[in-house]
mmCIF file with all atom_site columns, C-alpha atoms in Angstrom:
data_model
loop_
_atom_site.group_PDB
_atom_site.id
_atom_site.type_symbol
_atom_site.label_atom_id
_atom_site.label_alt_id
_atom_site.label_comp_id
_atom_site.label_asym_id
_atom_site.label_entity_id
_atom_site.label_seq_id
_atom_site.pdbx_PDB_ins_code
_atom_site.Cartn_x
_atom_site.Cartn_y
_atom_site.Cartn_z
_atom_site.occupancy
_atom_site.B_iso_or_equiv
_atom_site.pdbx_formal_charge
_atom_site.auth_seq_id
_atom_site.auth_comp_id
_atom_site.auth_asym_id
_atom_site.auth_atom_id
_atom_site.pdbx_PDB_model_num
ATOM 1   C CA . MET A 1 1   ? 67.939 201.631 111.920 1.00 0.00 ? 1   MET A CA 1
ATOM 2   C CA . THR A 1 2   ? 70.279 198.047 111.517 1.00 0.00 ? 2   THR A CA 1
ATOM 3   C CA . LEU A 1 3   ? 69.695 194.683 112.601 1.00 0.00 ? 3   LEU A CA 1
ATOM 4   C CA . PRO A 1 4   ? 71.933 193.084 115.746 1.00 0.00 ? 4   PRO A CA 1
ATOM 5   C CA . ALA A 1 5   ? 75.169 191.205 114.371 1.00 0.00 ? 5   ALA A CA 1
ATOM 6   C CA . GLU A 1 6   ? 73.154 188.076 115.834 1.00 0.00 ? 6   GLU A CA 1
ATOM 7   C CA . GLU A 1 7   ? 70.513 187.700 113.309 1.00 0.00 ? 7   GLU A CA 1
ATOM 8   C CA . ASP A 1 8   ? 72.544 187.706 110.696 1.00 0.00 ? 8   ASP A CA 1
ATOM 9   C CA . GLU A 1 9   ? 74.536 184.856 111.271 1.00 0.00 ? 9   GLU A CA 1
ATOM 10  C CA . VAL A 1 10  ? 73.902 181.681 109.601 1.00 0.00 ? 10  VAL A CA 1
ATOM 11  C CA . VAL A 1 11  ? 73.275 178.228 111.701 1.00 0.00 ? 11  VAL A CA 1
ATOM 12  C CA . SER A 1 12  ? 75.895 175.842 110.262 1.00 0.00 ? 12  SER A CA 1
ATOM 13  C CA . ALA A 1 13  ? 75.077 173.165 113.037 1.00 0.00 ? 13  ALA A CA 1
ATOM 14  C CA . ILE A 1 14  ? 73.564 169.460 110.674 1.00 0.00 ? 14  ILE A CA 1
ATOM 15  C CA . ASN A 1 15  ? 70.248 167.994 112.964 1.00 0.00 ? 15  ASN A CA 1
ATOM 16  C CA . THR A 1 16  ? 71.433 164.159 113.379 1.00 0.00 ? 16  THR A CA 1
ATOM 17  C CA . THR A 1 17  ? 68.107 163.389 115.114 1.00 0.00 ? 17  THR A CA 1
ATOM 18  C CA . PRO A 1 18  ? 66.620 162.076 111.724 1.00 0.00 ? 18  PRO A CA 1
ATOM 19  C CA . LEU A 1 19  ? 69.824 160.600 111.181 1.00 0.00 ? 19  LEU A CA 1
ATOM 20  C CA . VAL A 1 20  ? 70.055 158.512 114.179 1.00 0.00 ? 20  VAL A CA 1
ATOM 21  C CA . ASP A 1 21  ? 65.591 158.056 113.173 1.00 0.00 ? 21  ASP A CA 1
ATOM 22  C CA . VAL A 1 22  ? 66.601 156.599 110.312 1.00 0.00 ? 22  VAL A CA 1
ATOM 23  C CA . MET A 1 23  ? 69.671 154.080 111.883 1.00 0.00 ? 23  MET A CA 1
ATOM 24  C CA . LEU A 1 24  ? 67.244 152.730 114.253 1.00 0.00 ? 24  LEU A CA 1
ATOM 25  C CA . VAL A 1 25  ? 65.121 151.852 113.068 1.00 0.00 ? 25  VAL A CA 1
ATOM 26  C CA . LEU A 1 26  ? 67.918 150.398 110.325 1.00 0.00 ? 26  LEU A CA 1
ATOM 27  C CA . LEU A 1 27  ? 68.974 148.164 112.941 1.00 0.00 ? 27  LEU A CA 1
ATOM 28  C CA . ILE A 1 28  ? 65.587 147.302 114.165 1.00 0.00 ? 28  ILE A CA 1
ATOM 29  C CA . ILE A 1 29  ? 65.090 145.776 111.209 1.00 0.00 ? 29  ILE A CA 1
ATOM 30  C CA . PHE A 1 30  ? 68.069 144.026 110.780 1.00 0.00 ? 30  PHE A CA 1
ATOM 31  C CA . LEU A 1 31  ? 67.714 142.104 113.488 1.00 0.00 ? 31  LEU A CA 1
ATOM 32  C CA . ILE A 1 32  ? 63.917 141.035 113.376 1.00 0.00 ? 32  ILE A CA 1
ATOM 33  C CA . THR A 1 33  ? 65.204 139.906 110.006 1.00 0.00 ? 33  THR A CA 1
ATOM 34  C CA . ILE A 1 34  ? 68.157 137.962 110.199 1.00 0.00 ? 34  ILE A CA 1
ATOM 35  C CA . PRO A 1 35  ? 66.658 135.179 112.519 1.00 0.00 ? 35  PRO A CA 1
ATOM 36  C CA . VAL A 1 36  ? 63.777 134.637 109.794 1.00 0.00 ? 36  VAL A CA 1
ATOM 37  C CA . VAL A 1 37  ? 67.352 133.804 107.220 1.00 0.00 ? 37  VAL A CA 1
ATOM 38  C CA . THR A 1 38  ? 68.930 131.540 108.991 1.00 0.00 ? 38  THR A CA 1
ATOM 39  C CA . ASN A 1 39  ? 66.932 129.107 110.306 1.00 0.00 ? 39  ASN A CA 1
ATOM 40  C CA . THR A 1 40  ? 67.460 125.468 109.528 1.00 0.00 ? 40  THR A CA 1
ATOM 41  C CA . VAL A 1 41  ? 66.677 122.311 109.730 1.00 0.00 ? 41  VAL A CA 1
ATOM 42  C CA . ALA A 1 42  ? 68.218 121.014 112.564 1.00 0.00 ? 42  ALA A CA 1
ATOM 43  C CA . VAL A 1 43  ? 70.869 118.652 111.555 1.00 0.00 ? 43  VAL A CA 1
ATOM 44  C CA . GLU A 1 44  ? 74.407 116.894 113.219 1.00 0.00 ? 44  GLU A CA 1
ATOM 45  C CA . LEU A 1 45  ? 77.019 116.759 110.483 1.00 0.00 ? 45  LEU A CA 1
ATOM 46  C CA . PRO A 1 46  ? 79.218 113.830 110.603 1.00 0.00 ? 46  PRO A CA 1
ATOM 47  C CA . LYS A 1 47  ? 82.955 115.680 111.124 1.00 0.00 ? 47  LYS A CA 1
ATOM 48  C CA . GLU A 1 48  ? 85.114 113.614 109.225 1.00 0.00 ? 48  GLU A CA 1
ATOM 49  C CA . THR A 1 49  ? 88.836 114.260 108.189 1.00 0.00 ? 49  THR A CA 1
ATOM 50  C CA . ASN A 1 50  ? 89.615 113.500 104.254 1.00 0.00 ? 50  ASN A CA 1
ATOM 51  C CA . GLN A 1 51  ? 92.737 110.876 104.967 1.00 0.00 ? 51  GLN A CA 1
ATOM 52  C CA . PRO A 1 52  ? 95.011 110.111 101.873 1.00 0.00 ? 52  PRO A CA 1
ATOM 53  C CA . ARG A 1 53  ? 94.667 106.550 101.384 1.00 0.00 ? 53  ARG A CA 1
ATOM 54  C CA . VAL A 1 54  ? 96.761 103.896 100.243 1.00 0.00 ? 54  VAL A CA 1
ATOM 55  C CA . THR A 1 55  ? 95.722 101.995 96.823  1.00 0.00 ? 55  THR A CA 1
ATOM 56  C CA . ALA A 1 56  ? 96.218 97.739  97.723  1.00 0.00 ? 56  ALA A CA 1
ATOM 57  C CA . PRO A 1 57  ? 97.204 96.181  95.292  1.00 0.00 ? 57  PRO A CA 1
ATOM 58  C CA . GLU A 1 58  ? 94.187 94.179  94.652  1.00 0.00 ? 58  GLU A CA 1
ATOM 59  C CA . ASN A 1 59  ? 92.197 97.032  93.998  1.00 0.00 ? 59  ASN A CA 1
ATOM 60  C CA . ILE A 1 60  ? 90.663 97.917  91.063  1.00 0.00 ? 60  ILE A CA 1
ATOM 61  C CA . ASN A 1 61  ? 91.179 101.735 89.242  1.00 0.00 ? 61  ASN A CA 1
ATOM 62  C CA . ILE A 1 62  ? 88.631 102.367 87.190  1.00 0.00 ? 62  ILE A CA 1
ATOM 63  C CA . ALA A 1 63  ? 89.475 105.246 84.591  1.00 0.00 ? 63  ALA A CA 1
ATOM 64  C CA . VAL A 1 64  ? 86.966 107.869 82.814  1.00 0.00 ? 64  VAL A CA 1
ATOM 65  C CA . THR A 1 65  ? 87.596 110.169 80.500  1.00 0.00 ? 65  THR A CA 1
ATOM 66  C CA . ARG A 1 66  ? 86.668 113.565 78.803  1.00 0.00 ? 66  ARG A CA 1
ATOM 67  C CA . ASP A 1 67  ? 84.837 111.770 76.214  1.00 0.00 ? 67  ASP A CA 1
ATOM 68  C CA . GLY A 1 68  ? 83.400 109.150 77.910  1.00 0.00 ? 68  GLY A CA 1
ATOM 69  C CA . LYS A 1 69  ? 86.519 106.125 77.308  1.00 0.00 ? 69  LYS A CA 1
ATOM 70  C CA . VAL A 1 70  ? 86.756 103.799 80.126  1.00 0.00 ? 70  VAL A CA 1
ATOM 71  C CA . PHE A 1 71  ? 90.065 102.137 81.381  1.00 0.00 ? 71  PHE A CA 1
ATOM 72  C CA . TRP A 1 72  ? 90.168 98.675  84.009  1.00 0.00 ? 72  TRP A CA 1
ATOM 73  C CA . ASN A 1 73  ? 93.956 100.141 84.508  1.00 0.00 ? 73  ASN A CA 1
ATOM 74  C CA . GLU A 1 74  ? 95.162 100.370 82.467  1.00 0.00 ? 74  GLU A CA 1
ATOM 75  C CA . SER A 1 75  ? 93.707 98.482  78.725  1.00 0.00 ? 75  SER A CA 1
ATOM 76  C CA . ALA A 1 76  ? 90.496 99.839  77.823  1.00 0.00 ? 76  ALA A CA 1
ATOM 77  C CA . VAL A 1 77  ? 87.236 98.179  79.063  1.00 0.00 ? 77  VAL A CA 1
ATOM 78  C CA . ALA A 1 78  ? 84.749 97.688  75.364  1.00 0.00 ? 78  ALA A CA 1
ATOM 79  C CA . ASP A 1 79  ? 80.757 98.925  76.679  1.00 0.00 ? 79  ASP A CA 1
ATOM 80  C CA . SER A 1 80  ? 78.967 99.061  79.513  1.00 0.00 ? 80  SER A CA 1
ATOM 81  C CA . GLU A 1 81  ? 77.870 95.790  79.944  1.00 0.00 ? 81  GLU A CA 1
ATOM 82  C CA . ALA A 1 82  ? 81.742 94.821  79.143  1.00 0.00 ? 82  ALA A CA 1
ATOM 83  C CA . LEU A 1 83  ? 82.359 96.087  82.241  1.00 0.00 ? 83  LEU A CA 1
ATOM 84  C CA . VAL A 1 84  ? 79.509 94.449  84.441  1.00 0.00 ? 84  VAL A CA 1
ATOM 85  C CA . GLU A 1 85  ? 81.048 91.190  83.302  1.00 0.00 ? 85  GLU A CA 1
ATOM 86  C CA . ARG A 1 86  ? 83.811 91.957  84.474  1.00 0.00 ? 86  ARG A CA 1
ATOM 87  C CA . LEU A 1 87  ? 83.486 93.501  87.646  1.00 0.00 ? 87  LEU A CA 1
ATOM 88  C CA . LYS A 1 88  ? 80.543 90.473  88.632  1.00 0.00 ? 88  LYS A CA 1
ATOM 89  C CA . GLY A 1 89  ? 83.841 88.461  88.352  1.00 0.00 ? 89  GLY A CA 1
ATOM 90  C CA . ILE A 1 90  ? 85.592 90.340  91.326  1.00 0.00 ? 90  ILE A CA 1
ATOM 91  C CA . ALA A 1 91  ? 81.906 91.138  92.934  1.00 0.00 ? 91  ALA A CA 1
ATOM 92  C CA . VAL A 1 92  ? 82.559 87.403  94.533  1.00 0.00 ? 92  VAL A CA 1
ATOM 93  C CA . GLN A 1 93  ? 86.031 87.960  95.902  1.00 0.00 ? 93  GLN A CA 1
ATOM 94  C CA . GLN A 1 94  ? 85.737 87.717  99.607  1.00 0.00 ? 94  GLN A CA 1
ATOM 95  C CA . PRO A 1 95  ? 86.839 89.847  100.572 1.00 0.00 ? 95  PRO A CA 1
ATOM 96  C CA . GLN A 1 96  ? 85.382 92.193  98.357  1.00 0.00 ? 96  GLN A CA 1
ATOM 97  C CA . PRO A 1 97  ? 87.834 94.069  95.988  1.00 0.00 ? 97  PRO A CA 1
ATOM 98  C CA . GLU A 1 98  ? 87.368 98.599  96.453  1.00 0.00 ? 98  GLU A CA 1
ATOM 99  C CA . VAL A 1 99  ? 87.044 99.843  92.768  1.00 0.00 ? 99  VAL A CA 1
ATOM 100 C CA . GLN A 1 100 ? 88.257 103.342 92.441  1.00 0.00 ? 100 GLN A CA 1
ATOM 101 C CA . ILE A 1 101 ? 87.094 105.357 89.711  1.00 0.00 ? 101 ILE A CA 1
ATOM 102 C CA . ARG A 1 102 ? 89.278 108.144 88.671  1.00 0.00 ? 102 ARG A CA 1
ATOM 103 C CA . GLY A 1 103 ? 87.319 110.406 87.475  1.00 0.00 ? 103 GLY A CA 1
ATOM 104 C CA . ASP A 1 104 ? 88.285 113.621 85.018  1.00 0.00 ? 104 ASP A CA 1
ATOM 105 C CA . GLY A 1 105 ? 87.357 116.846 85.408  1.00 0.00 ? 105 GLY A CA 1
ATOM 106 C CA . ALA A 1 106 ? 86.114 118.062 83.026  1.00 0.00 ? 106 ALA A CA 1
ATOM 107 C CA . ALA A 1 107 ? 83.695 114.718 81.783  1.00 0.00 ? 107 ALA A CA 1
ATOM 108 C CA . PRO A 1 108 ? 80.136 114.902 81.925  1.00 0.00 ? 108 PRO A CA 1
ATOM 109 C CA . TYR A 1 109 ? 79.086 113.402 85.465  1.00 0.00 ? 109 TYR A CA 1
ATOM 110 C CA . GLU A 1 110 ? 76.967 111.350 82.581  1.00 0.00 ? 110 GLU A CA 1
ATOM 111 C CA . PHE A 1 111 ? 79.895 109.246 82.242  1.00 0.00 ? 111 PHE A CA 1
ATOM 112 C CA . VAL A 1 112 ? 81.674 108.371 85.580  1.00 0.00 ? 112 VAL A CA 1
ATOM 113 C CA . GLY A 1 113 ? 77.407 107.428 86.676  1.00 0.00 ? 113 GLY A CA 1
ATOM 114 C CA . ARG A 1 114 ? 77.145 105.037 84.218  1.00 0.00 ? 114 ARG A CA 1
ATOM 115 C CA . VAL A 1 115 ? 80.481 103.360 86.243  1.00 0.00 ? 115 VAL A CA 1
ATOM 116 C CA . ILE A 1 116 ? 79.149 103.419 89.227  1.00 0.00 ? 116 ILE A CA 1
ATOM 117 C CA . PHE A 1 117 ? 75.642 101.844 87.454  1.00 0.00 ? 117 PHE A CA 1
ATOM 118 C CA . ALA A 1 118 ? 77.824 99.434  85.953  1.00 0.00 ? 118 ALA A CA 1
ATOM 119 C CA . CYS A 1 119 ? 78.973 98.260  89.728  1.00 0.00 ? 119 CYS A CA 1
ATOM 120 C CA . GLN A 1 120 ? 75.034 98.837  91.392  1.00 0.00 ? 120 GLN A CA 1
ATOM 121 C CA . ARG A 1 121 ? 74.898 95.439  88.705  1.00 0.00 ? 121 ARG A CA 1
ATOM 122 C CA . ALA A 1 122 ? 76.914 93.702  89.540  1.00 0.00 ? 122 ALA A CA 1
ATOM 123 C CA . GLY A 1 123 ? 77.600 94.220  93.634  1.00 0.00 ? 123 GLY A CA 1
ATOM 124 C CA . ILE A 1 124 ? 80.324 96.628  94.538  1.00 0.00 ? 124 ILE A CA 1
ATOM 125 C CA . LEU A 1 125 ? 79.559 97.014  97.873  1.00 0.00 ? 125 LEU A CA 1
ATOM 126 C CA . LYS A 1 126 ? 83.333 99.867  98.074  1.00 0.00 ? 126 LYS A CA 1
ATOM 127 C CA . VAL A 1 127 ? 82.992 102.156 95.278  1.00 0.00 ? 127 VAL A CA 1
ATOM 128 C CA . GLY A 1 128 ? 84.939 104.934 96.129  1.00 0.00 ? 128 GLY A CA 1
ATOM 129 C CA . PHE A 1 129 ? 86.560 108.015 94.312  1.00 0.00 ? 129 PHE A CA 1
ATOM 130 C CA . ILE A 1 130 ? 90.054 109.028 93.082  1.00 0.00 ? 130 ILE A CA 1
ATOM 131 C CA . THR A 1 131 ? 91.333 112.755 93.860  1.00 0.00 ? 131 THR A CA 1
ATOM 132 C CA . GLU A 1 132 ? 93.443 114.843 93.989  1.00 0.00 ? 132 GLU A CA 1
ATOM 133 C CA . PRO A 1 133 ? 93.975 118.130 96.681  1.00 0.00 ? 133 PRO A CA 1
ATOM 134 C CA . PRO A 1 134 ? 93.615 121.434 96.053  1.00 0.00 ? 134 PRO A CA 1
ATOM 135 C CA . PRO A 1 135 ? 97.156 123.373 95.692  1.00 0.00 ? 135 PRO A CA 1
ATOM 136 C CA . ARG A 1 136 ? 97.820 124.843 98.981  1.00 0.00 ? 136 ARG A CA 1
ATOM 137 C CA . GLY A 1 137 ? 98.902 128.702 97.903  1.00 0.00 ? 137 GLY A CA 1
#
């Protein structure tokens, strides 16, 4: 006895129901965990644009090299105490000039921090950093 031809056919359809179930579960998990990840403390961040400033002649430029040497308008400063004494001299001027620090990109922050600390000890109110804009490309 031979079987009918209908029973010999192989079913080649893919059952996608389990795939859809798994995807829905993953979607629900994803939607539940996203708000937890993005919750932060509500603060209003300042909206500021970086405007290039013209260096006034009375401003003091202090350069810090990568090996820690400090220069006051292109003349070397012996040590931190000498820097503080020079800064105290300009701190009493009215209006007080701005101190602009140019730190080498490869210099450890410790060297720039010493200059900032010297400005603080001398009573300098305006300290700025001179940077180069990123290359446009």
